[in-house]
mmCIF file of N, CA and C in Angstrom:
data_model
loop_
_atom_site.group_PDB
_atom_site.id
_atom_site.type_symbol
_atom_site.label_atom_id
_atom_site.label_comp_id
_atom_site.label_asym_id
_atom_site.label_seq_id
_atom_site.Cartn_x
_atom_site.Cartn_y
_atom_site.Cartn_z
ATOM 1 N N MET A 21 -12.458 34.102 -4.843
ATOM 2 C CA MET A 21 -11.056 33.765 -4.662
ATOM 3 C C MET A 21 -10.824 33.114 -3.296
ATOM 4 N N PHE A 22 -11.395 33.747 -2.244
ATOM 5 C CA PHE A 22 -11.205 33.205 -0.905
ATOM 6 C C PHE A 22 -11.886 31.851 -0.747
ATOM 7 N N GLU A 23 -12.990 31.667 -1.437
ATOM 8 C CA GLU A 23 -13.693 30.378 -1.382
ATOM 9 C C GLU A 23 -12.821 29.271 -1.973
ATOM 10 N N LYS A 24 -12.119 29.582 -3.060
ATOM 11 C CA LYS A 24 -11.216 28.594 -3.684
ATOM 12 C C LYS A 24 -10.078 28.239 -2.729
ATOM 13 N N LEU A 25 -9.537 29.237 -2.041
ATOM 14 C CA LEU A 25 -8.469 28.987 -1.071
ATOM 15 C C LEU A 25 -8.974 28.124 0.077
ATOM 16 N N LYS A 26 -10.184 28.398 0.539
ATOM 17 C CA LYS A 26 -10.770 27.589 1.608
ATOM 18 C C LYS A 26 -10.971 26.153 1.139
ATOM 19 N N GLN A 27 -11.461 25.982 -0.091
ATOM 20 C CA GLN A 27 -11.649 24.634 -0.638
ATOM 21 C C GLN A 27 -10.316 23.901 -0.737
ATOM 22 N N PHE A 28 -9.277 24.611 -1.171
ATOM 23 C CA PHE A 28 -7.955 24.006 -1.281
ATOM 24 C C PHE A 28 -7.438 23.595 0.096
ATOM 25 N N LYS A 29 -7.622 24.464 1.088
ATOM 26 C CA LYS A 29 -7.193 24.149 2.455
ATOM 27 C C LYS A 29 -7.952 22.927 2.981
ATOM 28 N N ASP A 30 -9.261 22.891 2.747
ATOM 29 C CA ASP A 30 -10.067 21.747 3.179
ATOM 30 C C ASP A 30 -9.600 20.463 2.503
ATOM 31 N N LEU A 31 -9.287 20.569 1.218
ATOM 32 C CA LEU A 31 -8.810 19.404 0.474
ATOM 33 C C LEU A 31 -7.478 18.913 1.024
ATOM 34 N N ARG A 32 -6.573 19.838 1.335
ATOM 35 C CA ARG A 32 -5.273 19.457 1.918
ATOM 36 C C ARG A 32 -5.460 18.775 3.268
ATOM 37 N N GLU A 33 -6.347 19.312 4.094
ATOM 38 C CA GLU A 33 -6.604 18.712 5.406
ATOM 39 C C GLU A 33 -7.195 17.315 5.256
ATOM 40 N N LYS A 34 -8.110 17.164 4.316
ATOM 41 C CA LYS A 34 -8.722 15.865 4.072
ATOM 42 C C LYS A 34 -7.670 14.862 3.586
ATOM 43 N N ALA A 35 -6.773 15.314 2.711
ATOM 44 C CA ALA A 35 -5.712 14.447 2.191
ATOM 45 C C ALA A 35 -4.765 14.019 3.315
ATOM 46 N N LYS A 36 -4.414 14.944 4.210
ATOM 47 C CA LYS A 36 -3.553 14.601 5.349
ATOM 48 C C LYS A 36 -4.233 13.586 6.262
ATOM 49 N N ASP A 37 -5.528 13.780 6.491
ATOM 50 C CA ASP A 37 -6.290 12.857 7.329
ATOM 51 C C ASP A 37 -6.311 11.458 6.707
ATOM 52 N N ILE A 38 -6.553 11.401 5.408
ATOM 53 C CA ILE A 38 -6.577 10.107 4.716
ATOM 54 C C ILE A 38 -5.208 9.450 4.782
ATOM 55 N N GLN A 39 -4.146 10.237 4.588
ATOM 56 C CA GLN A 39 -2.798 9.680 4.625
ATOM 57 C C GLN A 39 -2.487 9.089 5.997
ATOM 58 N N SER A 40 -2.901 9.753 7.064
ATOM 59 C CA SER A 40 -2.640 9.204 8.400
ATOM 60 C C SER A 40 -3.464 7.942 8.649
ATOM 61 N N LYS A 41 -4.692 7.897 8.108
ATOM 62 C CA LYS A 41 -5.496 6.678 8.234
ATOM 63 C C LYS A 41 -4.884 5.538 7.428
ATOM 64 N N LEU A 42 -4.337 5.860 6.255
ATOM 65 C CA LEU A 42 -3.710 4.829 5.425
ATOM 66 C C LEU A 42 -2.483 4.236 6.109
ATOM 67 N N ALA A 43 -1.779 5.040 6.888
ATOM 68 C CA ALA A 43 -0.604 4.540 7.603
ATOM 69 C C ALA A 43 -0.994 3.446 8.597
ATOM 70 N N GLU A 44 -2.246 3.472 9.048
ATOM 71 C CA GLU A 44 -2.723 2.471 10.005
ATOM 72 C C GLU A 44 -3.239 1.205 9.326
ATOM 73 N N GLU A 45 -3.582 1.302 8.044
ATOM 74 C CA GLU A 45 -4.058 0.132 7.293
ATOM 75 C C GLU A 45 -2.869 -0.761 6.951
ATOM 76 N N LYS A 46 -3.075 -2.061 7.021
ATOM 77 C CA LYS A 46 -1.991 -2.992 6.705
ATOM 78 C C LYS A 46 -2.483 -4.055 5.733
ATOM 79 N N VAL A 47 -1.597 -4.426 4.795
ATOM 80 C CA VAL A 47 -1.883 -5.521 3.870
ATOM 81 C C VAL A 47 -0.738 -6.517 3.980
ATOM 82 N N LEU A 48 -1.064 -7.781 3.766
ATOM 83 C CA LEU A 48 -0.062 -8.843 3.798
ATOM 84 C C LEU A 48 -0.078 -9.537 2.451
ATOM 85 N N ALA A 49 1.100 -9.667 1.860
ATOM 86 C CA ALA A 49 1.235 -10.366 0.585
ATOM 87 C C ALA A 49 2.201 -11.524 0.783
ATOM 88 N N THR A 50 1.948 -12.611 0.059
ATOM 89 C CA THR A 50 2.836 -13.769 0.140
ATOM 90 C C THR A 50 3.236 -14.199 -1.261
ATOM 91 N N ALA A 51 4.389 -14.868 -1.340
ATOM 92 C CA ALA A 51 4.875 -15.412 -2.608
ATOM 93 C C ALA A 51 5.631 -16.693 -2.299
ATOM 94 N N ALA A 52 5.966 -17.409 -3.355
ATOM 95 C CA ALA A 52 6.734 -18.654 -3.228
ATOM 96 C C ALA A 52 6.061 -19.601 -2.235
ATOM 97 N N TRP A 53 4.766 -19.816 -2.465
ATOM 98 C CA TRP A 53 3.981 -20.740 -1.636
ATOM 99 C C TRP A 53 4.027 -20.371 -0.158
ATOM 100 N N GLY A 54 3.976 -19.071 0.124
ATOM 101 C CA GLY A 54 3.950 -18.594 1.499
ATOM 102 C C GLY A 54 5.309 -18.510 2.164
ATOM 103 N N LYS A 55 6.372 -18.758 1.403
ATOM 104 C CA LYS A 55 7.712 -18.749 2.002
ATOM 105 C C LYS A 55 8.305 -17.347 2.094
ATOM 106 N N ILE A 56 7.715 -16.401 1.381
ATOM 107 C CA ILE A 56 8.101 -14.998 1.523
ATOM 108 C C ILE A 56 6.837 -14.218 1.840
ATOM 109 N N LYS A 57 6.920 -13.397 2.880
ATOM 110 C CA LYS A 57 5.782 -12.582 3.302
ATOM 111 C C LYS A 57 6.240 -11.134 3.402
ATOM 112 N N MET A 58 5.361 -10.239 2.979
ATOM 113 C CA MET A 58 5.649 -8.812 3.084
ATOM 114 C C MET A 58 4.415 -8.113 3.633
ATOM 115 N N GLU A 59 4.644 -7.283 4.636
ATOM 116 C CA GLU A 59 3.569 -6.463 5.180
ATOM 117 C C GLU A 59 3.839 -5.018 4.766
ATOM 118 N N MET A 60 2.789 -4.355 4.294
ATOM 119 C CA MET A 60 2.903 -2.991 3.805
ATOM 120 C C MET A 60 1.719 -2.203 4.351
ATOM 121 N N ASN A 61 1.926 -0.909 4.594
ATOM 122 C CA ASN A 61 0.787 -0.105 5.026
ATOM 123 C C ASN A 61 0.102 0.515 3.818
ATOM 124 N N GLY A 62 -0.979 1.207 4.052
ATOM 125 C CA GLY A 62 -1.755 1.791 2.968
ATOM 126 C C GLY A 62 -1.046 2.902 2.222
ATOM 127 N N ASN A 63 0.054 3.406 2.778
ATOM 128 C CA ASN A 63 0.870 4.405 2.094
ATOM 129 C C ASN A 63 1.978 3.758 1.271
ATOM 130 N N GLN A 64 1.901 2.459 1.110
ATOM 131 C CA GLN A 64 2.844 1.663 0.327
ATOM 132 C C GLN A 64 4.251 1.669 0.922
ATOM 133 N N GLU A 65 4.330 1.715 2.238
ATOM 134 C CA GLU A 65 5.606 1.604 2.936
ATOM 135 C C GLU A 65 5.736 0.172 3.433
ATOM 136 N N VAL A 66 6.877 -0.452 3.145
ATOM 137 C CA VAL A 66 7.115 -1.824 3.580
ATOM 138 C C VAL A 66 7.368 -1.808 5.081
ATOM 139 N N LEU A 67 6.592 -2.608 5.805
ATOM 140 C CA LEU A 67 6.720 -2.688 7.258
ATOM 141 C C LEU A 67 7.575 -3.869 7.681
ATOM 142 N N SER A 68 7.434 -4.988 6.967
ATOM 143 C CA SER A 68 8.235 -6.162 7.309
ATOM 144 C C SER A 68 8.335 -7.097 6.116
ATOM 145 N N VAL A 69 9.431 -7.856 6.101
ATOM 146 C CA VAL A 69 9.656 -8.885 5.088
ATOM 147 C C VAL A 69 10.156 -10.116 5.822
ATOM 148 N N SER A 70 9.578 -11.256 5.494
ATOM 149 C CA SER A 70 9.975 -12.518 6.114
ATOM 150 C C SER A 70 10.301 -13.519 5.010
ATOM 151 N N VAL A 71 11.478 -14.161 5.112
ATOM 152 C CA VAL A 71 11.911 -15.136 4.112
ATOM 153 C C VAL A 71 12.185 -16.459 4.811
ATOM 154 N N ASP A 72 11.533 -17.512 4.345
ATOM 155 C CA ASP A 72 11.766 -18.855 4.865
ATOM 156 C C ASP A 72 13.199 -19.275 4.522
ATOM 157 N N GLU A 73 13.879 -19.872 5.466
ATOM 158 C CA GLU A 73 15.278 -20.277 5.271
ATOM 159 C C GLU A 73 15.465 -21.208 4.082
ATOM 160 N N GLU A 74 14.448 -21.958 3.739
ATOM 161 C CA GLU A 74 14.530 -22.891 2.618
ATOM 162 C C GLU A 74 14.863 -22.170 1.303
ATOM 163 N N LEU A 75 14.407 -20.934 1.167
ATOM 164 C CA LEU A 75 14.649 -20.176 -0.061
ATOM 165 C C LEU A 75 16.047 -19.573 -0.128
ATOM 166 N N LEU A 76 16.723 -19.474 0.982
ATOM 167 C CA LEU A 76 18.020 -18.813 1.011
ATOM 168 C C LEU A 76 19.077 -19.522 0.171
ATOM 169 N N ALA A 77 18.858 -20.755 -0.181
ATOM 170 C CA ALA A 77 19.826 -21.515 -0.971
ATOM 171 C C ALA A 77 19.817 -21.116 -2.442
ATOM 172 N N SER A 78 18.775 -20.472 -2.910
ATOM 173 C CA SER A 78 18.659 -20.146 -4.331
ATOM 174 C C SER A 78 18.457 -18.646 -4.541
ATOM 175 N N LYS A 79 19.518 -17.985 -4.988
ATOM 176 C CA LYS A 79 19.475 -16.542 -5.218
ATOM 177 C C LYS A 79 18.392 -16.158 -6.224
ATOM 178 N N SER A 80 18.287 -16.862 -7.330
ATOM 179 C CA SER A 80 17.311 -16.493 -8.364
ATOM 180 C C SER A 80 15.876 -16.693 -7.873
ATOM 181 N N LYS A 81 15.624 -17.754 -7.108
ATOM 182 C CA LYS A 81 14.274 -17.979 -6.574
ATOM 183 C C LYS A 81 13.874 -16.863 -5.615
ATOM 184 N N ILE A 82 14.806 -16.483 -4.764
ATOM 185 C CA ILE A 82 14.484 -15.446 -3.782
ATOM 186 C C ILE A 82 14.274 -14.098 -4.475
ATOM 187 N N GLU A 83 15.062 -13.805 -5.509
ATOM 188 C CA GLU A 83 14.882 -12.551 -6.244
ATOM 189 C C GLU A 83 13.515 -12.510 -6.925
ATOM 190 N N ASP A 84 13.142 -13.600 -7.576
ATOM 191 C CA ASP A 84 11.832 -13.670 -8.235
ATOM 192 C C ASP A 84 10.695 -13.541 -7.227
ATOM 193 N N ALA A 85 10.842 -14.214 -6.091
ATOM 194 C CA ALA A 85 9.790 -14.189 -5.077
ATOM 195 C C ALA A 85 9.655 -12.804 -4.450
ATOM 196 N N ILE A 86 10.770 -12.115 -4.238
ATOM 197 C CA ILE A 86 10.708 -10.764 -3.668
ATOM 198 C C ILE A 86 10.010 -9.821 -4.642
ATOM 199 N N LYS A 87 10.321 -9.950 -5.921
ATOM 200 C CA LYS A 87 9.646 -9.122 -6.929
ATOM 201 C C LYS A 87 8.140 -9.406 -6.912
ATOM 202 N N GLU A 88 7.780 -10.678 -6.875
ATOM 203 C CA GLU A 88 6.368 -11.074 -6.873
ATOM 204 C C GLU A 88 5.632 -10.549 -5.642
ATOM 205 N N VAL A 89 6.229 -10.721 -4.474
ATOM 206 C CA VAL A 89 5.561 -10.314 -3.241
ATOM 207 C C VAL A 89 5.466 -8.789 -3.151
ATOM 208 N N THR A 90 6.471 -8.087 -3.645
ATOM 209 C CA THR A 90 6.426 -6.625 -3.636
ATOM 210 C C THR A 90 5.303 -6.113 -4.530
ATOM 211 N N ASN A 91 5.211 -6.653 -5.737
ATOM 212 C CA ASN A 91 4.148 -6.230 -6.654
ATOM 213 C C ASN A 91 2.762 -6.533 -6.089
ATOM 214 N N GLU A 92 2.609 -7.690 -5.459
ATOM 215 C CA GLU A 92 1.318 -8.045 -4.860
ATOM 216 C C GLU A 92 0.970 -7.092 -3.717
ATOM 217 N N ALA A 93 1.959 -6.796 -2.871
ATOM 218 C CA ALA A 93 1.714 -5.890 -1.744
ATOM 219 C C ALA A 93 1.346 -4.494 -2.231
ATOM 220 N N ILE A 94 2.020 -4.019 -3.276
ATOM 221 C CA ILE A 94 1.710 -2.695 -3.825
ATOM 222 C C ILE A 94 0.284 -2.662 -4.359
ATOM 223 N N LYS A 95 -0.125 -3.690 -5.086
ATOM 224 C CA LYS A 95 -1.491 -3.738 -5.619
ATOM 225 C C LYS A 95 -2.520 -3.701 -4.491
ATOM 226 N N LYS A 96 -2.266 -4.469 -3.436
ATOM 227 C CA LYS A 96 -3.196 -4.484 -2.302
ATOM 228 C C LYS A 96 -3.236 -3.126 -1.606
ATOM 229 N N ALA A 97 -2.066 -2.510 -1.428
ATOM 230 C CA ALA A 97 -2.014 -1.200 -0.780
ATOM 231 C C ALA A 97 -2.703 -0.141 -1.636
ATOM 232 N N GLN A 98 -2.548 -0.226 -2.957
ATOM 233 C CA GLN A 98 -3.224 0.717 -3.848
ATOM 234 C C GLN A 98 -4.737 0.573 -3.754
ATOM 235 N N LYS A 99 -5.221 -0.652 -3.625
ATOM 236 C CA LYS A 99 -6.659 -0.872 -3.490
ATOM 237 C C LYS A 99 -7.167 -0.269 -2.181
ATOM 238 N N VAL A 100 -6.415 -0.498 -1.099
ATOM 239 C CA VAL A 100 -6.791 0.081 0.195
ATOM 240 C C VAL A 100 -6.822 1.604 0.083
ATOM 241 N N MET A 101 -5.813 2.170 -0.580
ATOM 242 C CA MET A 101 -5.731 3.617 -0.742
ATOM 243 C C MET A 101 -6.922 4.142 -1.547
ATOM 244 N N ALA A 102 -7.226 3.493 -2.655
ATOM 245 C CA ALA A 102 -8.344 3.931 -3.498
ATOM 246 C C ALA A 102 -9.663 3.834 -2.742
ATOM 247 N N ASP A 103 -9.862 2.726 -2.029
ATOM 248 C CA ASP A 103 -11.095 2.556 -1.250
ATOM 249 C C ASP A 103 -11.227 3.644 -0.183
ATOM 250 N N LYS A 104 -10.129 3.918 0.510
ATOM 251 C CA LYS A 104 -10.140 4.918 1.585
ATOM 252 C C LYS A 104 -10.395 6.312 1.012
ATOM 253 N N MET A 105 -9.785 6.630 -0.130
ATOM 254 C CA MET A 105 -9.967 7.954 -0.728
ATOM 255 C C MET A 105 -11.400 8.142 -1.218
ATOM 256 N N MET A 106 -11.982 7.092 -1.786
ATOM 257 C CA MET A 106 -13.365 7.204 -2.257
ATOM 258 C C MET A 106 -14.326 7.308 -1.083
ATOM 259 N N LYS A 107 -14.055 6.545 -0.019
ATOM 260 C CA LYS A 107 -14.955 6.524 1.134
ATOM 261 C C LYS A 107 -14.827 7.800 1.965
ATOM 262 N N ASP A 108 -13.596 8.136 2.345
ATOM 263 C CA ASP A 108 -13.384 9.251 3.267
ATOM 264 C C ASP A 108 -13.186 10.595 2.577
ATOM 265 N N GLY A 109 -12.676 10.558 1.352
ATOM 266 C CA GLY A 109 -12.324 11.815 0.711
ATOM 267 C C GLY A 109 -13.220 12.230 -0.426
ATOM 268 N N GLY A 110 -14.048 11.328 -0.875
ATOM 269 C CA GLY A 110 -14.908 11.659 -1.986
ATOM 270 C C GLY A 110 -14.184 11.736 -3.315
ATOM 271 N N PHE A 111 -12.954 11.202 -3.362
ATOM 272 C CA PHE A 111 -12.179 11.205 -4.596
ATOM 273 C C PHE A 111 -12.567 10.018 -5.443
ATOM 274 N N LYS A 112 -12.440 10.167 -6.738
ATOM 275 C CA LYS A 112 -12.647 9.047 -7.653
ATOM 276 C C LYS A 112 -11.317 8.751 -8.317
ATOM 277 N N MET A 113 -10.866 7.492 -8.210
ATOM 278 C CA MET A 113 -9.586 7.083 -8.772
ATOM 279 C C MET A 113 -9.838 6.304 -10.051
ATOM 280 N N PRO A 114 -9.407 6.823 -11.197
ATOM 281 C CA PRO A 114 -9.621 6.081 -12.438
ATOM 282 C C PRO A 114 -8.841 4.777 -12.441
ATOM 283 N N GLY A 115 -9.471 3.728 -12.915
ATOM 284 C CA GLY A 115 -8.807 2.434 -13.014
ATOM 285 C C GLY A 115 -8.724 1.667 -11.720
ATOM 286 N N MET A 116 -9.320 2.164 -10.646
ATOM 287 C CA MET A 116 -9.252 1.458 -9.359
ATOM 288 C C MET A 116 -10.634 1.263 -8.813
#
């Protein structure tokens, strides 16, 4: 019983360590031919968004581009997360 508790505690500590390392990882995604940029950390938190003024004239273009750049940034952050968990935590992520 105590061994299971120790394993759980070790797993929690390892997960916290990985999460703090992921906060330091950064991915950059672009959309609309580089006119929208989004930076996200490995915990999938948006750090910055940049929109070229040229896109501001078209509401629908900017909405589509924001959706595209967000999805791309999330995919990149998920890959960073999966790689970090497999490398540092010994976890296996299905589908990644």
